[in-house]
Tab-separated table of C-alpha atoms in Angstrom:
chain	number	residue	atom	x	y	z
A	1	MET	CA	0.000	0.000	0.000
A	2	ARG	CA	2.789	2.381	0.857
A	3	ARG	CA	4.440	1.586	-2.468
A	4	ALA	CA	1.193	2.292	-4.345
A	5	GLY	CA	0.841	5.559	-2.461
A	6	ARG	CA	4.351	6.623	-3.445
A	7	THR	CA	3.580	5.728	-7.071
A	8	ASN	CA	0.476	7.910	-7.011
A	9	GLU	CA	2.456	10.751	-5.444
A	10	ILE	CA	4.812	10.651	-8.422
A	11	PHE	CA	2.241	9.880	-11.139
A	12	PHE	CA	-0.388	12.528	-10.521
A	13	PRO	CA	1.950	15.566	-10.303
A	14	SER	CA	3.689	14.340	-13.460
A	15	LEU	CA	0.325	13.973	-15.192
A	16	LEU	CA	-0.716	17.476	-14.159
A	17	ILE	CA	2.564	18.912	-15.441
A	18	HIS	CA	2.129	17.071	-18.746
A	19	VAL	CA	-1.456	18.334	-19.128
A	20	TYR	CA	-0.320	21.890	-18.281
A	21	PHE	CA	2.411	21.829	-20.909
A	22	ALA	CA	0.142	20.302	-23.567
A	23	THR	CA	-2.680	22.770	-22.870
A	24	SER	CA	-0.297	25.710	-22.842
A	25	MET	CA	1.268	24.695	-26.148
A	26	HIS	CA	-2.165	24.211	-27.738
A	27	MET	CA	-3.285	27.623	-26.470
A	28	PHE	CA	-0.084	29.192	-27.765
A	29	GLU	CA	-0.607	27.759	-31.241
A	30	THR	CA	-4.166	29.109	-31.193
A	31	LEU	CA	-2.860	32.547	-30.236
A	32	VAL	CA	-0.331	32.426	-33.081
A	33	LEU	CA	-3.120	31.564	-35.528
A	34	LEU	CA	-5.329	34.411	-34.249
A	35	HIS	CA	-2.330	36.754	-34.402
A	36	ILE	CA	-1.783	35.845	-38.048
A	37	VAL	CA	-5.489	36.308	-38.879
A	38	THR	CA	-5.833	39.716	-37.192
A	39	GLY	CA	-2.436	40.833	-38.459
A	40	THR	CA	-3.297	39.850	-42.031
A	41	LEU	CA	-6.587	41.753	-41.775
A	42	GLY	CA	-4.782	44.869	-40.572
A	43	LEU	CA	-1.992	44.563	-43.119
A	44	ALA	CA	-4.451	44.173	-46.007
A	45	ALA	CA	-6.696	47.052	-44.912
A	46	PHE	CA	-3.771	49.335	-44.055
A	47	TRP	CA	-3.129	50.421	-47.653
A	48	VAL	CA	-6.705	51.455	-48.497
A	49	PRO	CA	-6.814	54.635	-46.344
A	50	ILE	CA	-3.374	55.588	-47.670
A	51	ALA	CA	-4.528	55.305	-51.285
A	52	THR	CA	-8.016	56.814	-50.894
A	53	LYS	CA	-9.046	60.431	-50.388
A	54	LYS	CA	-8.386	61.581	-46.842
A	55	GLY	CA	-11.572	62.000	-44.845
A	56	ALA	CA	-13.704	60.104	-47.363
A	57	GLN	CA	-16.000	57.304	-46.254
A	58	ALA	CA	-13.705	54.573	-47.627
A	59	HIS	CA	-10.734	56.163	-45.861
A	60	ARG	CA	-12.526	56.152	-42.517
A	61	ARG	CA	-14.075	52.695	-42.873
A	62	TRP	CA	-10.932	50.879	-43.960
A	63	GLY	CA	-8.840	52.899	-41.537
A	64	ARG	CA	-10.974	51.620	-38.668
A	65	ILE	CA	-10.691	48.045	-39.959
A	66	ALA	CA	-6.893	48.364	-40.120
A	67	CYS	CA	-6.754	49.870	-36.631
A	68	TYR	CA	-8.930	47.164	-35.091
A	69	GLY	CA	-6.969	44.442	-36.862
A	70	PHE	CA	-3.664	45.844	-35.624
A	71	LEU	CA	-5.115	46.390	-32.152
A	72	GLY	CA	-6.042	42.712	-32.005
A	73	ALA	CA	-2.651	41.629	-33.358
A	74	GLY	CA	-0.824	43.886	-30.895
A	75	SER	CA	-2.828	42.591	-27.937
A	76	LEU	CA	-2.198	38.980	-28.960
A	77	ALA	CA	1.507	39.779	-29.381
A	78	VAL	CA	1.617	40.953	-25.762
A	79	VAL	CA	-0.020	37.718	-24.557
A	80	MET	CA	2.316	35.556	-26.671
A	81	ALA	CA	5.335	37.476	-25.415
A	82	LEU	CA	4.341	36.854	-21.802
A	83	LEU	CA	3.837	33.149	-22.549
A	84	SER	CA	7.240	33.049	-24.249
A	85	LEU	CA	8.842	34.613	-21.189
A	86	TYR	CA	6.985	32.773	-18.443
A	87	GLY	CA	5.368	29.741	-20.094
A	88	PRO	CA	6.861	26.352	-21.067
A	89	GLU	CA	10.226	26.453	-22.799
A	90	GLU	CA	9.290	24.411	-25.885
A	91	ARG	CA	8.998	27.329	-28.291
A	92	ILE	CA	10.820	27.210	-31.650
A	93	PRO	CA	13.316	24.441	-30.771
A	94	SER	CA	15.659	25.606	-33.559
A	95	VAL	CA	16.496	28.690	-31.455
A	96	THR	CA	18.662	26.957	-28.870
A	97	ASP	CA	19.939	30.132	-27.214
A	98	ARG	CA	17.196	30.711	-24.642
A	99	THR	CA	18.506	34.169	-23.721
A	100	LEU	CA	18.289	35.212	-27.366
A	101	PHE	CA	14.838	33.637	-27.532
A	102	ALA	CA	13.695	35.652	-24.499
A	103	GLY	CA	15.059	38.803	-26.104
A	104	LEU	CA	13.526	38.427	-29.577
A	105	PHE	CA	10.320	36.519	-28.868
A	106	GLY	CA	9.764	37.794	-25.354
A	107	TRP	CA	10.829	41.346	-24.599
A	108	MET	CA	10.950	42.626	-28.176
A	109	MET	CA	7.612	40.994	-29.005
A	110	LEU	CA	6.108	42.569	-25.887
A	111	TYR	CA	7.482	45.977	-26.847
A	112	LEU	CA	6.331	45.776	-30.479
A	113	GLY	CA	2.858	44.726	-29.354
A	114	LEU	CA	2.603	47.668	-26.954
A	115	LEU	CA	4.060	50.002	-29.589
A	116	THR	CA	1.392	48.953	-32.091
A	117	ILE	CA	-1.341	49.490	-29.490
A	118	GLY	CA	0.162	52.868	-28.602
A	119	PHE	CA	0.227	54.065	-32.210
A	120	VAL	CA	-3.373	52.952	-32.802
A	121	ASP	CA	-4.534	54.634	-29.607
A	122	TYR	CA	-2.798	57.932	-30.331
A	123	GLY	CA	-3.603	57.960	-34.047
A	124	LEU	CA	-7.333	57.704	-33.365
A	125	ALA	CA	-7.339	59.938	-30.291
A	126	VAL	CA	-5.518	62.832	-31.955
A	127	VAL	CA	-8.392	63.116	-34.455
A	128	ARG	CA	-11.109	62.491	-31.875
A	129	HIS	CA	-9.734	65.304	-29.694
A	130	ALA	CA	-8.568	67.598	-32.496
A	131	ARG	CA	-10.386	70.566	-30.928
A	132	ASP	CA	-9.365	69.793	-27.362
A	133	ARG	CA	-5.750	68.646	-27.257
A	134	ALA	CA	-5.807	68.752	-23.440
A	135	GLN	CA	-7.792	65.498	-23.487
A	136	LEU	CA	-4.616	63.734	-24.645
A	137	ARG	CA	-3.010	64.660	-21.321
A	138	ARG	CA	-5.411	62.466	-19.386
A	139	ALA	CA	-3.949	59.558	-17.413
A	140	ARG	CA	-5.592	57.036	-19.733
A	141	TYR	CA	-3.545	58.192	-22.764
A	142	GLN	CA	-0.414	58.983	-20.785
A	143	ALA	CA	-0.376	55.474	-19.301
A	144	VAL	CA	-0.308	53.889	-22.761
A	145	MET	CA	2.584	56.109	-23.866
A	146	ALA	CA	4.449	55.384	-20.624
A	147	ALA	CA	4.019	51.627	-21.139
A	148	VAL	CA	5.508	51.924	-24.631
A	149	VAL	CA	8.483	53.956	-23.390
A	150	LEU	CA	9.209	51.633	-20.454
A	151	SER	CA	8.968	48.479	-22.581
A	152	GLY	CA	11.113	50.130	-25.263
A	153	LEU	CA	13.819	51.074	-22.786
A	154	TRP	CA	13.811	47.555	-21.343
A	155	CYS	CA	13.951	46.014	-24.845
A	156	GLY	CA	16.865	48.258	-25.818
A	157	GLY	CA	18.714	47.585	-22.572
A	158	PHE	CA	18.213	43.833	-22.903
A	159	GLY	CA	19.394	43.933	-26.512
A	160	LEU	CA	22.471	45.885	-25.488
A	161	ALA	CA	23.231	43.357	-22.750
A	162	ILE	CA	23.038	40.334	-25.081
A	163	GLY	CA	24.690	42.053	-28.053
A	164	GLN	CA	21.627	42.394	-30.304
A	165	PRO	CA	21.747	45.840	-31.982
A	166	LEU	CA	18.453	45.163	-33.786
A	167	MET	CA	16.627	45.218	-30.451
A	168	VAL	CA	18.302	48.526	-29.635
A	169	LEU	CA	17.391	50.067	-32.998
A	170	VAL	CA	13.710	49.122	-32.887
A	171	SER	CA	13.468	50.393	-29.315
A	172	VAL	CA	14.936	53.779	-30.281
A	173	VAL	CA	12.274	54.211	-32.986
A	174	GLY	CA	9.412	53.776	-30.545
A	175	VAL	CA	10.874	55.850	-27.729
A	176	VAL	CA	11.628	58.759	-30.084
A	177	ALA	CA	8.098	58.510	-31.534
A	178	MET	CA	6.558	58.721	-28.053
A	179	VAL	CA	8.720	61.752	-27.207
A	180	LEU	CA	7.536	63.515	-30.376
A	181	GLN	CA	3.936	62.689	-29.543
A	182	GLN	CA	4.337	64.114	-26.049
A	183	ARG	CA	5.851	67.227	-27.548
A	184	PHE	CA	2.674	67.766	-29.567
A	185	VAL	CA	0.393	66.916	-26.643
A	186	TRP	CA	2.033	69.335	-24.200
A	187	ARG	CA	2.964	72.216	-26.505
A	188	ARG	CA	1.228	75.491	-25.682
A	189	GLU	CA	-0.072	76.240	-29.170
A	190	ALA	CA	-0.511	73.994	-32.201
A	191	PRO	CA	-0.891	75.242	-35.800
A	192	PRO	CA	-4.321	74.675	-37.380
A	193	GLY	CA	-4.545	71.207	-38.870
A	194	ALA	CA	-1.435	69.956	-37.063
A	195	HIS	CA	-3.418	66.969	-35.808
A	196	VAL	CA	-3.665	65.659	-39.391
A	197	GLY	CA	0.094	65.165	-39.604
A	198	GLU	CA	0.126	63.588	-36.145
A	199	HIS	CA	-2.666	61.231	-37.177
A	200	PHE	CA	-0.864	60.210	-40.362
A	201	ARG	CA	2.522	59.686	-38.713
A	202	ALA	CA	1.012	57.684	-35.848
A	203	LEU	CA	-0.854	55.325	-38.142
A	204	ILE	CA	2.156	54.927	-40.428
A	205	GLY	CA	4.084	54.105	-37.248
A	206	MET	CA	1.344	51.605	-36.440
A	207	GLY	CA	1.947	49.978	-39.810
A	208	ILE	CA	5.720	49.921	-39.312
A	209	SER	CA	5.507	48.301	-35.873
A	210	ALA	CA	2.815	45.846	-36.966
A	211	TYR	CA	4.674	44.802	-40.125
A	212	THR	CA	7.898	44.436	-38.135
A	213	ALA	CA	6.206	42.325	-35.460
A	214	PHE	CA	4.300	40.265	-38.009
A	215	LEU	CA	7.216	39.610	-40.356
A	216	SER	CA	10.184	39.429	-38.014
A	217	VAL	CA	8.475	37.722	-35.077
A	218	GLY	CA	5.164	36.274	-36.245
A	219	LEU	CA	6.250	34.658	-39.513
A	220	VAL	CA	9.678	33.782	-38.143
A	221	ARG	CA	7.918	31.387	-35.784
A	222	ARG	CA	6.965	29.477	-38.929
A	223	PHE	CA	10.288	30.086	-40.710
A	224	PRO	CA	12.887	30.301	-37.908
A	225	GLU	CA	15.818	30.175	-40.340
A	226	GLN	CA	14.884	33.753	-41.320
A	227	VAL	CA	15.230	35.114	-37.790
A	228	PHE	CA	18.181	37.363	-38.705
A	229	ASN	CA	17.065	38.309	-42.215
A	230	PRO	CA	17.607	42.104	-42.313
A	231	LEU	CA	14.722	42.584	-44.779
A	232	PHE	CA	12.266	41.504	-42.083
A	233	TRP	CA	13.607	44.164	-39.755
A	234	ALA	CA	14.525	47.069	-42.023
A	235	GLY	CA	11.912	46.697	-44.778
A	236	PRO	CA	8.844	48.044	-42.915
A	237	SER	CA	10.802	50.989	-41.506
A	238	LEU	CA	12.173	51.977	-44.921
A	239	VAL	CA	8.704	51.908	-46.497
A	240	GLY	CA	7.158	53.751	-43.540
A	241	VAL	CA	9.775	56.484	-43.451
A	242	GLY	CA	9.392	56.900	-47.216
A	243	LEU	CA	5.627	57.386	-46.795
A	244	ILE	CA	6.135	59.927	-44.013
A	245	LEU	CA	8.594	61.907	-46.164
A	246	TRP	CA	6.162	61.777	-49.091
A	247	PHE	CA	3.267	62.982	-46.919
A	248	THR	CA	5.378	65.801	-45.474
A	249	ALA	CA	6.431	66.939	-48.958
A	250	GLN	CA	2.804	66.860	-50.146
A	251	ALA	CA	1.627	68.851	-47.121
A	252	ASN	CA	4.362	71.465	-47.608
A	253	ARG	CA	3.472	71.781	-51.302
A	254	ARG	CA	-0.202	72.382	-50.490
A	255	LYS	CA	0.751	74.896	-47.813
A	256	ARG	CA	2.916	76.862	-50.266
A	257	ALA	CA	0.119	76.772	-52.857
A	258	ARG	CA	-2.376	78.204	-50.375
A	259	SER	CA	-0.001	80.927	-49.191
A	260	SER	CA	0.725	82.041	-52.780
A	261	ALA	CA	-2.947	82.086	-53.832
A	262	PRO	CA	-4.434	85.539	-54.676
A	263	GLY	CA	-6.000	87.275	-51.721
A	264	VAL	CA	-4.060	85.262	-49.127
A	265	PRO	CA	-1.928	87.555	-46.957
A	266	ARG	CA	1.715	86.568	-46.732
A	267	SER	CA	3.526	86.479	-43.419
A	268	GLY	CA	6.448	88.818	-42.921
């Protein structure tokens, strides 16, 4: 009887551990699938508001679809990152360096997820509160920006510690973006229509962070041999920066055209 009791003492905890690991892995695979679905929805819808007339019905409708898709993908990325950091270890066996795994698929994934959420939140809020910028100073918006900055600093510091400059570079992008957003939020006066540029840059930033997370972290889970492919990391940023420069040039051209129109007083 004592021997049977000792056997049960060993068997049942082992069974519970096995069930926990199997359930966790199944849940993780489900989260990856949902991440791919929501990310694909956001990535597909993202280009419609860029190509359509700003403020038109199609621009607003597809912009909301892209935002909600990216919001779902970013939230799932946060959950997957936490599971990668604190769940069972059997994630992408081909990445044998567990410290590197924690950096790329844990802390960087967490940061990119929060960054995507932060860009969506700010990009929508800056239009919603275009006539009352002080609303953006509320704790609810400031907390999201603070979470992005803190996770970005931790991601960059972790990358520096393990010798991964890519983690440092992506963290700098987000931290600088949050600083620029805070500059707009807290400035005393803002030029008329300044919220339009903020809206555009935030949602382009949303696209950059979402594409980076989806390509470099999401798809790499399926194709781990591409984990250090620089196109996955640099491609979204190059396209996004190009779009921001194009938008800025277009806005400056329209501004010059308005200022040179007959009947418009010139400054100076």
